[in-house]
Amino acid sequence: MSIEQYWAPQTLPEALEHLRAKDVTILAGGTDLMVQSHAGRTKLGSTLLNIRRIGELHTIEPDGEGVRIGALCTISDLQRDPLIKQHFDILLQACDHFASDQLRNSATLGGNVCNASPAGDTLVPLLVLDAQVELQSKPNGSVQTRRVPLAEFVTGPGKTLRSAHELVTALWLPIPKPGFVGRFYKFGTRPALDISAISIGIGGVRVGQTLTDVRLAYGAVAATPMRCKGAEAVLEGQTLDERTMQTVAATARDEVHPIDDVRASAWYRRELVHNMTLRMLQDESQT
């Protein structure tokens, strides 16, 4: 189907009004959408809605006990922002492994979330940080807002809970507790310019050699990025000794559900999960 209408609103209410129409494709950074449409994997709707001119979707600001990151903030925006640097180092670690400088200047955080790839670079640290997805719509003439935990928002490869008349407007991240530490790891053919074979995020509040409020998140090992709750329970409140770390790594390996594809076999991904989880925990125990 060819594009019959093109809209480029400058305000959020105007964009939400356009979304009440049928068969609308949303364009943000375009780094995924354009590639997928040219490859025939995504069909553009009859209406293309370019939201890049909406200023309020580009802001990063304090919001209650957290930080609200506008959906149109680029990866480069995140790398430069003082609030992100102050509170969310694990997200910055993932940004450093995100594609190239050119793509970081265009690719948006909201777009990476909505693309819903099991290997999405920002999704793993966002899971570790308990991110919530903010969606807005205008079904009856007034703007309605809801927030959904990221862990629930992504339902499968390329699938989310966003309805056709909704727009992802922001990600909300609670400010981590004092003593929070986070580590991100991505394995691929190249450190950044590649889709990950696996990615790992580990977070928790560090007191001595103990981690509490533990989060272990993994990408490219299941239909969606996932938290390994069993491995988290093993690590919660335990001393970072060799026995505990070995048990955590083995538990995580048994919890993931990878597939065979061109980047790695399922067996290899499980071994990577075990070995790299162990290495990350060992590195943390030595700091």
mmCIF file of C-alpha atoms in Angstrom:
data_model
loop_
_atom_site.group_PDB
_atom_site.id
_atom_site.type_symbol
_atom_site.label_atom_id
_atom_site.label_comp_id
_atom_site.label_asym_id
_atom_site.label_seq_id
_atom_site.Cartn_x
_atom_site.Cartn_y
_atom_site.Cartn_z
ATOM 1 C CA MET A 1 0.000 0.000 0.000
ATOM 2 C CA SER A 2 1.350 3.458 -0.910
ATOM 3 C CA ILE A 3 1.344 6.410 1.500
ATOM 4 C CA GLU A 4 -1.644 8.623 0.808
ATOM 5 C CA GLN A 5 -1.278 11.156 3.655
ATOM 6 C CA TYR A 6 1.676 12.611 5.541
ATOM 7 C CA TRP A 7 1.304 14.471 8.819
ATOM 8 C CA ALA A 8 4.028 16.218 10.861
ATOM 9 C CA PRO A 9 2.304 17.725 13.924
ATOM 10 C CA GLN A 10 4.166 20.028 16.308
ATOM 11 C CA THR A 11 2.032 19.361 19.391
ATOM 12 C CA LEU A 12 1.136 16.182 21.228
ATOM 13 C CA PRO A 13 -2.662 16.714 21.204
ATOM 14 C CA GLU A 14 -2.531 17.188 17.435
ATOM 15 C CA ALA A 15 -0.575 13.947 17.005
ATOM 16 C CA LEU A 16 -3.014 12.043 19.216
ATOM 17 C CA GLU A 17 -5.903 13.410 17.163
ATOM 18 C CA HIS A 18 -4.301 12.046 13.980
ATOM 19 C CA LEU A 19 -3.900 8.641 15.637
ATOM 20 C CA ARG A 20 -7.670 8.336 15.837
ATOM 21 C CA ALA A 21 -7.615 7.660 12.102
ATOM 22 C CA LYS A 22 -7.104 4.167 10.737
ATOM 23 C CA ASP A 23 -3.981 2.641 9.214
ATOM 24 C CA VAL A 24 -1.426 5.105 10.637
ATOM 25 C CA THR A 25 2.307 4.379 10.770
ATOM 26 C CA ILE A 26 4.314 6.354 13.332
ATOM 27 C CA LEU A 27 7.731 7.664 12.294
ATOM 28 C CA ALA A 28 10.264 8.724 14.954
ATOM 29 C CA GLY A 29 13.977 8.172 14.289
ATOM 30 C CA GLY A 30 13.248 5.775 11.434
ATOM 31 C CA THR A 31 16.385 3.689 11.987
ATOM 32 C CA ASP A 32 14.343 0.489 12.327
ATOM 33 C CA LEU A 33 11.191 1.394 10.413
ATOM 34 C CA MET A 34 12.907 2.401 7.184
ATOM 35 C CA VAL A 35 15.125 -0.679 7.092
ATOM 36 C CA GLN A 36 12.211 -2.998 7.832
ATOM 37 C CA SER A 37 9.912 -1.391 5.266
ATOM 38 C CA HIS A 38 12.567 -1.491 2.519
ATOM 39 C CA ALA A 39 13.193 -5.163 3.322
ATOM 40 C CA GLY A 40 9.476 -5.923 3.094
ATOM 41 C CA ARG A 41 9.182 -6.987 6.745
ATOM 42 C CA THR A 42 6.966 -4.028 7.663
ATOM 43 C CA LYS A 43 4.136 -2.551 5.596
ATOM 44 C CA LEU A 44 3.628 1.175 5.927
ATOM 45 C CA GLY A 45 0.063 2.335 6.472
ATOM 46 C CA SER A 46 -1.784 4.683 4.184
ATOM 47 C CA THR A 47 -0.940 7.561 6.561
ATOM 48 C CA LEU A 48 2.560 8.380 7.812
ATOM 49 C CA LEU A 49 2.654 10.328 11.088
ATOM 50 C CA ASN A 50 6.021 12.022 11.660
ATOM 51 C CA ILE A 51 6.245 12.920 15.374
ATOM 52 C CA ARG A 52 9.803 14.265 15.406
ATOM 53 C CA ARG A 53 8.724 17.929 15.639
ATOM 54 C CA ILE A 54 6.888 17.485 18.961
ATOM 55 C CA GLY A 55 9.173 19.286 21.402
ATOM 56 C CA GLU A 56 7.761 17.874 24.640
ATOM 57 C CA LEU A 57 8.736 14.350 23.574
ATOM 58 C CA HIS A 58 12.432 15.347 23.565
ATOM 59 C CA THR A 59 12.739 16.285 27.260
ATOM 60 C CA ILE A 60 14.406 14.539 30.213
ATOM 61 C CA GLU A 61 13.225 15.825 33.583
ATOM 62 C CA PRO A 62 12.622 14.847 37.219
ATOM 63 C CA ASP A 63 9.155 13.415 37.818
ATOM 64 C CA GLY A 64 8.203 12.563 41.386
ATOM 65 C CA GLU A 65 10.523 9.845 42.681
ATOM 66 C CA GLY A 66 11.888 9.168 39.227
ATOM 67 C CA VAL A 67 12.959 10.610 35.895
ATOM 68 C CA ARG A 68 10.722 10.958 32.852
ATOM 69 C CA ILE A 69 12.524 10.452 29.544
ATOM 70 C CA GLY A 70 10.665 11.668 26.462
ATOM 71 C CA ALA A 71 10.153 8.976 23.843
ATOM 72 C CA LEU A 72 11.976 11.005 21.173
ATOM 73 C CA CYS A 73 15.181 11.346 23.179
ATOM 74 C CA THR A 74 17.954 9.837 21.099
ATOM 75 C CA ILE A 75 20.673 7.536 22.355
ATOM 76 C CA SER A 76 23.071 10.480 22.023
ATOM 77 C CA ASP A 77 20.727 12.625 24.139
ATOM 78 C CA LEU A 78 20.881 10.018 26.896
ATOM 79 C CA GLN A 79 24.673 9.913 26.769
ATOM 80 C CA ARG A 80 24.884 13.688 27.278
ATOM 81 C CA ASP A 81 22.188 14.192 29.903
ATOM 82 C CA PRO A 82 23.298 14.933 33.513
ATOM 83 C CA LEU A 83 20.290 13.190 35.106
ATOM 84 C CA ILE A 84 21.005 9.989 33.196
ATOM 85 C CA LYS A 85 24.687 10.184 34.136
ATOM 86 C CA GLN A 86 23.807 10.759 37.789
ATOM 87 C CA HIS A 87 21.263 7.970 38.271
ATOM 88 C CA PHE A 88 21.305 5.394 35.467
ATOM 89 C CA ASP A 89 24.840 4.320 34.659
ATOM 90 C CA ILE A 90 23.730 0.876 33.466
ATOM 91 C CA LEU A 91 21.640 2.547 30.746
ATOM 92 C CA LEU A 92 24.674 4.576 29.688
ATOM 93 C CA GLN A 93 26.705 1.365 29.454
ATOM 94 C CA ALA A 94 24.134 -0.002 26.993
ATOM 95 C CA CYS A 95 24.149 3.247 25.005
ATOM 96 C CA ASP A 96 27.901 2.899 24.570
ATOM 97 C CA HIS A 97 27.271 -0.424 22.786
ATOM 98 C CA PHE A 98 24.422 0.882 20.636
ATOM 99 C CA ALA A 99 25.185 0.844 16.897
ATOM 100 C CA SER A 100 27.263 3.755 15.523
ATOM 101 C CA ASP A 101 27.460 7.468 16.321
ATOM 102 C CA GLN A 102 25.304 8.242 13.282
ATOM 103 C CA LEU A 103 22.534 5.908 14.430
ATOM 104 C CA ARG A 104 22.783 7.070 18.049
ATOM 105 C CA ASN A 105 22.056 10.590 16.811
ATOM 106 C CA SER A 106 18.775 9.437 15.216
ATOM 107 C CA ALA A 107 17.578 6.331 17.045
ATOM 108 C CA THR A 108 15.113 7.120 19.829
ATOM 109 C CA LEU A 109 14.556 5.403 23.162
ATOM 110 C CA GLY A 110 10.819 5.137 22.476
ATOM 111 C CA GLY A 111 11.487 3.611 19.078
ATOM 112 C CA ASN A 112 13.861 1.011 20.502
ATOM 113 C CA VAL A 113 11.205 0.013 23.031
ATOM 114 C CA CYS A 114 8.368 -0.085 20.500
ATOM 115 C CA ASN A 115 10.457 -2.115 18.060
ATOM 116 C CA ALA A 116 10.252 -4.798 20.758
ATOM 117 C CA SER A 117 13.216 -6.812 19.561
ATOM 118 C CA PRO A 118 14.294 -9.598 21.930
ATOM 119 C CA ALA A 119 17.807 -8.230 21.357
ATOM 120 C CA GLY A 120 16.951 -4.532 21.840
ATOM 121 C CA ASP A 121 19.996 -2.902 23.435
ATOM 122 C CA THR A 122 18.176 -0.579 25.838
ATOM 123 C CA LEU A 123 15.500 -3.026 26.946
ATOM 124 C CA VAL A 124 17.741 -5.060 29.239
ATOM 125 C CA PRO A 125 18.973 -2.093 31.334
ATOM 126 C CA LEU A 126 15.450 -0.672 31.360
ATOM 127 C CA LEU A 127 14.214 -3.962 32.835
ATOM 128 C CA VAL A 128 16.929 -3.787 35.479
ATOM 129 C CA LEU A 129 15.793 -0.237 36.278
ATOM 130 C CA ASP A 130 12.082 -1.214 36.569
ATOM 131 C CA ALA A 131 11.112 1.170 33.773
ATOM 132 C CA GLN A 132 7.501 2.005 32.991
ATOM 133 C CA VAL A 133 6.173 2.890 29.556
ATOM 134 C CA GLU A 134 3.932 5.960 29.347
ATOM 135 C CA LEU A 135 1.219 5.881 26.669
ATOM 136 C CA GLN A 136 -1.209 8.631 25.718
ATOM 137 C CA SER A 137 -4.314 8.636 23.557
ATOM 138 C CA LYS A 138 -7.259 10.868 22.742
ATOM 139 C CA PRO A 139 -10.195 8.516 22.198
ATOM 140 C CA ASN A 140 -12.995 10.884 23.236
ATOM 141 C CA GLY A 141 -11.536 14.326 22.670
ATOM 142 C CA SER A 142 -9.544 14.455 25.928
ATOM 143 C CA VAL A 143 -6.030 13.160 26.487
ATOM 144 C CA GLN A 144 -5.750 9.947 28.503
ATOM 145 C CA THR A 145 -2.517 8.638 30.002
ATOM 146 C CA ARG A 146 -1.532 5.237 31.330
ATOM 147 C CA ARG A 147 1.704 3.626 32.441
ATOM 148 C CA VAL A 148 2.655 -0.006 31.910
ATOM 149 C CA PRO A 149 5.708 -1.798 33.355
ATOM 150 C CA LEU A 150 8.167 -2.509 30.563
ATOM 151 C CA ALA A 151 8.235 -6.150 31.660
ATOM 152 C CA GLU A 152 4.560 -6.386 30.633
ATOM 153 C CA PHE A 153 4.630 -3.978 27.685
ATOM 154 C CA VAL A 154 6.699 -6.149 25.336
ATOM 155 C CA THR A 155 4.684 -9.286 24.570
ATOM 156 C CA GLY A 156 6.693 -10.894 21.746
ATOM 157 C CA PRO A 157 9.092 -10.136 18.886
ATOM 158 C CA GLY A 158 7.828 -6.849 17.449
ATOM 159 C CA LYS A 159 4.697 -6.974 19.629
ATOM 160 C CA THR A 160 3.626 -4.684 22.462
ATOM 161 C CA LEU A 161 0.552 -3.673 24.451
ATOM 162 C CA ARG A 162 0.308 -0.362 22.563
ATOM 163 C CA SER A 163 -3.029 -0.038 20.797
ATOM 164 C CA ALA A 164 -3.327 1.575 17.377
ATOM 165 C CA HIS A 165 -4.649 4.885 18.761
ATOM 166 C CA GLU A 166 -1.946 5.201 21.453
ATOM 167 C CA LEU A 167 1.431 6.892 21.326
ATOM 168 C CA VAL A 168 4.372 5.993 23.553
ATOM 169 C CA THR A 169 5.267 9.398 24.965
ATOM 170 C CA ALA A 170 7.899 8.618 27.604
ATOM 171 C CA LEU A 171 9.756 6.113 29.736
ATOM 172 C CA TRP A 172 9.577 6.639 33.489
ATOM 173 C CA LEU A 173 12.445 5.315 35.592
ATOM 174 C CA PRO A 174 12.405 5.289 39.405
ATOM 175 C CA ILE A 175 15.582 6.690 40.917
ATOM 176 C CA PRO A 176 17.586 3.702 42.247
ATOM 177 C CA LYS A 177 18.108 3.295 45.968
ATOM 178 C CA PRO A 178 21.379 4.483 47.530
ATOM 179 C CA GLY A 179 24.125 1.954 46.943
ATOM 180 C CA PHE A 180 22.633 0.667 43.682
ATOM 181 C CA VAL A 181 25.162 -0.797 41.249
ATOM 182 C CA GLY A 182 24.520 -1.979 37.710
ATOM 183 C CA ARG A 183 26.494 -3.792 35.033
ATOM 184 C CA PHE A 184 25.658 -4.354 31.361
ATOM 185 C CA TYR A 185 27.233 -6.821 28.958
ATOM 186 C CA LYS A 186 26.587 -7.413 25.275
ATOM 187 C CA PHE A 187 28.082 -10.190 23.176
ATOM 188 C CA GLY A 188 28.131 -10.043 19.395
ATOM 189 C CA THR A 189 30.493 -10.262 16.467
ATOM 190 C CA ARG A 190 31.410 -6.628 17.116
ATOM 191 C CA PRO A 191 31.053 -4.621 20.367
ATOM 192 C CA ALA A 192 28.482 -2.148 19.012
ATOM 193 C CA LEU A 193 27.798 -2.406 15.284
ATOM 194 C CA ASP A 194 25.918 -5.676 15.553
ATOM 195 C CA ILE A 195 22.758 -7.231 16.947
ATOM 196 C CA SER A 196 23.587 -8.990 20.199
ATOM 197 C CA ALA A 197 23.810 -12.756 20.479
ATOM 198 C CA ILE A 198 22.992 -12.202 24.148
ATOM 199 C CA SER A 199 22.939 -9.241 26.501
ATOM 200 C CA ILE A 200 22.943 -9.212 30.296
ATOM 201 C CA GLY A 201 22.021 -6.635 32.903
ATOM 202 C CA ILE A 202 22.764 -7.111 36.595
ATOM 203 C CA GLY A 203 21.650 -4.652 39.256
ATOM 204 C CA GLY A 204 21.172 -4.427 42.990
ATOM 205 C CA VAL A 205 21.903 -2.485 46.142
ATOM 206 C CA ARG A 206 25.426 -3.274 47.321
ATOM 207 C CA VAL A 207 26.293 -3.460 51.016
ATOM 208 C CA GLY A 208 29.742 -4.910 51.510
ATOM 209 C CA GLN A 209 29.815 -8.205 49.604
ATOM 210 C CA THR A 210 26.022 -8.560 49.551
ATOM 211 C CA LEU A 211 23.435 -7.570 46.940
ATOM 212 C CA THR A 212 19.789 -6.892 47.743
ATOM 213 C CA ASP A 213 16.860 -5.811 45.567
ATOM 214 C CA VAL A 214 18.522 -7.920 42.868
ATOM 215 C CA ARG A 215 17.591 -7.727 39.161
ATOM 216 C CA LEU A 216 19.009 -10.053 36.503
ATOM 217 C CA ALA A 217 17.793 -9.292 32.975
ATOM 218 C CA TYR A 218 18.696 -10.984 29.695
ATOM 219 C CA GLY A 219 18.200 -10.163 26.034
ATOM 220 C CA ALA A 220 18.173 -12.380 22.915
ATOM 221 C CA VAL A 221 17.517 -15.499 25.003
ATOM 222 C CA ALA A 222 13.714 -15.707 24.725
ATOM 223 C CA ALA A 223 10.801 -14.251 22.764
ATOM 224 C CA THR A 224 11.108 -11.094 24.857
ATOM 225 C CA PRO A 225 13.833 -9.596 27.032
ATOM 226 C CA MET A 226 13.318 -11.258 30.403
ATOM 227 C CA ARG A 227 14.090 -11.175 34.105
ATOM 228 C CA CYS A 228 15.451 -14.423 35.570
ATOM 229 C CA LYS A 229 13.465 -14.464 38.805
ATOM 230 C CA GLY A 230 14.866 -17.791 40.000
ATOM 231 C CA ALA A 231 18.440 -16.583 39.686
ATOM 232 C CA GLU A 232 17.489 -13.317 41.378
ATOM 233 C CA ALA A 233 16.098 -15.246 44.352
ATOM 234 C CA VAL A 234 19.340 -17.244 44.654
ATOM 235 C CA LEU A 235 21.446 -14.056 44.752
ATOM 236 C CA GLU A 236 19.134 -11.935 46.919
ATOM 237 C CA GLY A 237 20.823 -11.076 50.217
ATOM 238 C CA GLN A 238 23.653 -13.536 49.712
ATOM 239 C CA THR A 239 27.371 -12.930 49.973
ATOM 240 C CA LEU A 240 29.165 -12.744 46.633
ATOM 241 C CA ASP A 241 31.228 -15.866 47.242
ATOM 242 C CA GLU A 242 32.211 -18.389 44.572
ATOM 243 C CA ARG A 243 29.562 -20.944 45.493
ATOM 244 C CA THR A 244 26.730 -18.412 45.334
ATOM 245 C CA MET A 245 27.945 -16.952 42.039
ATOM 246 C CA GLN A 246 28.248 -20.386 40.446
ATOM 247 C CA THR A 247 24.710 -21.266 41.550
ATOM 248 C CA VAL A 248 23.303 -17.991 40.219
ATOM 249 C CA ALA A 249 24.980 -18.480 36.843
ATOM 250 C CA ALA A 250 23.738 -22.075 36.539
ATOM 251 C CA THR A 251 20.207 -21.071 37.531
ATOM 252 C CA ALA A 252 20.119 -18.282 34.935
ATOM 253 C CA ARG A 253 21.365 -20.682 32.251
ATOM 254 C CA ASP A 254 18.487 -23.044 33.040
ATOM 255 C CA GLU A 255 15.866 -20.269 33.059
ATOM 256 C CA VAL A 256 16.480 -18.780 29.604
ATOM 257 C CA HIS A 257 14.783 -20.090 26.451
ATOM 258 C CA PRO A 258 17.032 -19.241 23.484
ATOM 259 C CA ILE A 259 16.689 -20.371 19.888
ATOM 260 C CA ASP A 260 19.123 -21.351 17.144
ATOM 261 C CA ASP A 261 19.646 -18.596 14.569
ATOM 262 C CA VAL A 262 22.363 -17.081 12.393
ATOM 263 C CA ARG A 263 24.029 -15.338 15.356
ATOM 264 C CA ALA A 264 24.310 -18.294 17.751
ATOM 265 C CA SER A 265 22.907 -21.689 18.652
ATOM 266 C CA ALA A 266 20.658 -22.150 21.644
ATOM 267 C CA TRP A 267 23.354 -24.227 23.350
ATOM 268 C CA TYR A 268 25.960 -21.510 22.827
ATOM 269 C CA ARG A 269 23.643 -18.822 24.167
ATOM 270 C CA ARG A 270 23.018 -20.848 27.334
ATOM 271 C CA GLU A 271 26.752 -21.277 27.843
ATOM 272 C CA LEU A 272 27.264 -17.550 27.302
ATOM 273 C CA VAL A 273 24.570 -16.785 29.871
ATOM 274 C CA HIS A 274 26.307 -19.015 32.418
ATOM 275 C CA ASN A 275 29.861 -17.915 31.758
ATOM 276 C CA MET A 276 29.261 -14.187 31.400
ATOM 277 C CA THR A 277 26.879 -13.982 34.367
ATOM 278 C CA LEU A 278 29.579 -15.646 36.448
ATOM 279 C CA ARG A 279 32.262 -13.307 35.134
ATOM 280 C CA MET A 280 30.162 -10.203 35.770
ATOM 281 C CA LEU A 281 29.450 -11.290 39.347
ATOM 282 C CA GLN A 282 33.123 -12.104 39.923
ATOM 283 C CA ASP A 283 34.108 -8.678 38.611
ATOM 284 C CA GLU A 284 31.575 -7.047 40.929
ATOM 285 C CA SER A 285 32.809 -9.043 43.937
ATOM 286 C CA GLN A 286 36.341 -7.710 43.364
ATOM 287 C CA THR A 287 35.409 -4.016 43.300
#
